[in-house]
PDB file of C-alpha atoms in Angstrom:
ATOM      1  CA  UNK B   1       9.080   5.901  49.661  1.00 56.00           C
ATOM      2  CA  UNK B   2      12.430   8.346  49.625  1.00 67.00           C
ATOM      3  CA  UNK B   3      12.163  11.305  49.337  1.00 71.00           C
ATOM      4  CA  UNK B   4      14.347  12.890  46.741  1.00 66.00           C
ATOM      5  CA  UNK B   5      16.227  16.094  48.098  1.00 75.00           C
ATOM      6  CA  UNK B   6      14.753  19.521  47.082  1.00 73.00           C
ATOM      7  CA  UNK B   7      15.984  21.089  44.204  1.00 72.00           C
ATOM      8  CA  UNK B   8      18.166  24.683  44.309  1.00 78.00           C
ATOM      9  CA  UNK B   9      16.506  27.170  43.312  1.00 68.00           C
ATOM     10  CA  UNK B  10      19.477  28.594  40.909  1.00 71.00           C
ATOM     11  CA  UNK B  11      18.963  24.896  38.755  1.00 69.00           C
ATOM     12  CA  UNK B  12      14.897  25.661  38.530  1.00 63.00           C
ATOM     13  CA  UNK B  13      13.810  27.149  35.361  1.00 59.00           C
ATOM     14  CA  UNK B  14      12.323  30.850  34.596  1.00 63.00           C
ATOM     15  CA  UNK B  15       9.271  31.384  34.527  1.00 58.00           C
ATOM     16  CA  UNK B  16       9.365  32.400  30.708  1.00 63.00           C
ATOM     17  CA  UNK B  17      11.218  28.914  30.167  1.00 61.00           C
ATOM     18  CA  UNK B  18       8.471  26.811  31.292  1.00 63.00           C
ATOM     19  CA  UNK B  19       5.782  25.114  30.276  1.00 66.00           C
ATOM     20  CA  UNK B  20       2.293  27.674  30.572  1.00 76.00           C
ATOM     21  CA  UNK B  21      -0.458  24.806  30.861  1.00 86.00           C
ATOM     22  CA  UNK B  22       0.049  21.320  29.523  1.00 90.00           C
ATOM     23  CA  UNK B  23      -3.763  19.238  28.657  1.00 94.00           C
ATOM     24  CA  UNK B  24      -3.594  15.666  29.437  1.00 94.00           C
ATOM     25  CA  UNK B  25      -6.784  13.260  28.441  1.00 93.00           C
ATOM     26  CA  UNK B  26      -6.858   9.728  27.805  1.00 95.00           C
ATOM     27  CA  UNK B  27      -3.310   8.767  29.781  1.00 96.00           C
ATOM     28  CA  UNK B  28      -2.281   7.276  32.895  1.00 97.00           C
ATOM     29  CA  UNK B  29       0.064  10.081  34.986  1.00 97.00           C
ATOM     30  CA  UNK B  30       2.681   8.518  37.045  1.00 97.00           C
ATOM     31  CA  UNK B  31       5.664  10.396  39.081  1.00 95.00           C
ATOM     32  CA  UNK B  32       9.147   8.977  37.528  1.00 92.00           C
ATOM     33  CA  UNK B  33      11.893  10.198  39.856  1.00 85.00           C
ATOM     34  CA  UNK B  34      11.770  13.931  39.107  1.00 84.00           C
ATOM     35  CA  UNK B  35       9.682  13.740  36.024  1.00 91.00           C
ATOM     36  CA  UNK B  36       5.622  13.187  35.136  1.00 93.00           C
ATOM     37  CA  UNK B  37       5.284  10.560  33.127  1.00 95.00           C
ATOM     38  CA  UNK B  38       1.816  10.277  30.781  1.00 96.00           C
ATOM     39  CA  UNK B  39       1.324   6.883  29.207  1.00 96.00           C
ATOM     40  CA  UNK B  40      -0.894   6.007  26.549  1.00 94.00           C
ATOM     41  CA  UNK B  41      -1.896   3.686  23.791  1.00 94.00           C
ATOM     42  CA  UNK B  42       1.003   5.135  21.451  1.00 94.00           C
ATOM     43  CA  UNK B  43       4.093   5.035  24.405  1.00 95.00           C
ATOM     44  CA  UNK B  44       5.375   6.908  27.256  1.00 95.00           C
ATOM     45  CA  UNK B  45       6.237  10.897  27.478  1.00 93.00           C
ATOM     46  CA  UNK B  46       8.567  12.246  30.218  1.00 93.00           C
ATOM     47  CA  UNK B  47       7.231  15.500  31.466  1.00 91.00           C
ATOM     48  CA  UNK B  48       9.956  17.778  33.933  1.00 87.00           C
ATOM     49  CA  UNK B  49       7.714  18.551  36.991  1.00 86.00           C
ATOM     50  CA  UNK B  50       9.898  21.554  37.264  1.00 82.00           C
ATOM     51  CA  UNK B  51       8.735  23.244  33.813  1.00 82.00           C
ATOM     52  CA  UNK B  52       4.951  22.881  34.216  1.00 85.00           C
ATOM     53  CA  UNK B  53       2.919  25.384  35.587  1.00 83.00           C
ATOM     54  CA  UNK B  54      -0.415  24.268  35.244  1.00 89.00           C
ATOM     55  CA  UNK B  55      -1.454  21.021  34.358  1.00 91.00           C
ATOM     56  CA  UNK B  56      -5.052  20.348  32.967  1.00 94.00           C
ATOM     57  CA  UNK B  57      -6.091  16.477  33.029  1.00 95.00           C
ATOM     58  CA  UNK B  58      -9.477  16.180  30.308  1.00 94.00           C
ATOM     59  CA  UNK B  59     -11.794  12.610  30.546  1.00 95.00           C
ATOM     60  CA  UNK B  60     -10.073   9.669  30.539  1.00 94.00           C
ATOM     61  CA  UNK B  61      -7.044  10.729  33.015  1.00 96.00           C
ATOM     62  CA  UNK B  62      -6.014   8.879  35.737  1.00 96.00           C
ATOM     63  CA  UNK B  63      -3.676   9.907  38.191  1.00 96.00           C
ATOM     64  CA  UNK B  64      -1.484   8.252  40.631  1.00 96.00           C
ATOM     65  CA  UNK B  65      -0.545  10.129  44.332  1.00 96.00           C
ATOM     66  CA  UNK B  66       3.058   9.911  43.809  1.00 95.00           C
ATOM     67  CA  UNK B  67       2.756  12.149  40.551  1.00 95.00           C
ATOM     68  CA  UNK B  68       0.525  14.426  43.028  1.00 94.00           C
ATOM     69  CA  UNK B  69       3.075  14.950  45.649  1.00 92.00           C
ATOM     70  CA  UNK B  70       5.646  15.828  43.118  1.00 91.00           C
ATOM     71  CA  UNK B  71       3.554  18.039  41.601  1.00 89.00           C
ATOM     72  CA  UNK B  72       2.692  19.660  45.060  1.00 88.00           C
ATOM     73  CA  UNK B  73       6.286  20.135  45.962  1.00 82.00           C
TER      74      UNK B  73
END
């Protein structure tokens, strides 16, 4: 898989702009280009990995490696 470039640093958020925790339960998590994606029975929700600062996955999660690894970077 490619790699997508890092981004600046200037074009990442504050830390008062992002997202404190976000809870996830009952949703597949999947890594869409530079966005978390959390799919469920009622649709799809694009997450920026660059605004979350924790995330908290409750029974019923499943997570895929590729939403890891952005997560990680």
């Amino acid at each position: 898989m490619k790699r997508m470039p890092p981004i600046p640093v200037q074009a990442l958020p504050r830390v008062e702009d992002r997202i404190t925790f976000l809870y996830l339960d009952q949703c597949v998590v999947h890594r869409d280009k530079g966005a978390i994606t959390a799919r469920n029975s009622e649709g799809t929700t694009y997450i920026p990995a660059a605004t979350l600062t924790v995330l908290m996955l409750g029974p019923g999660s499943t997570v895929s490696h590729h939403a890891m690894s952005l997560l990680a970077e």
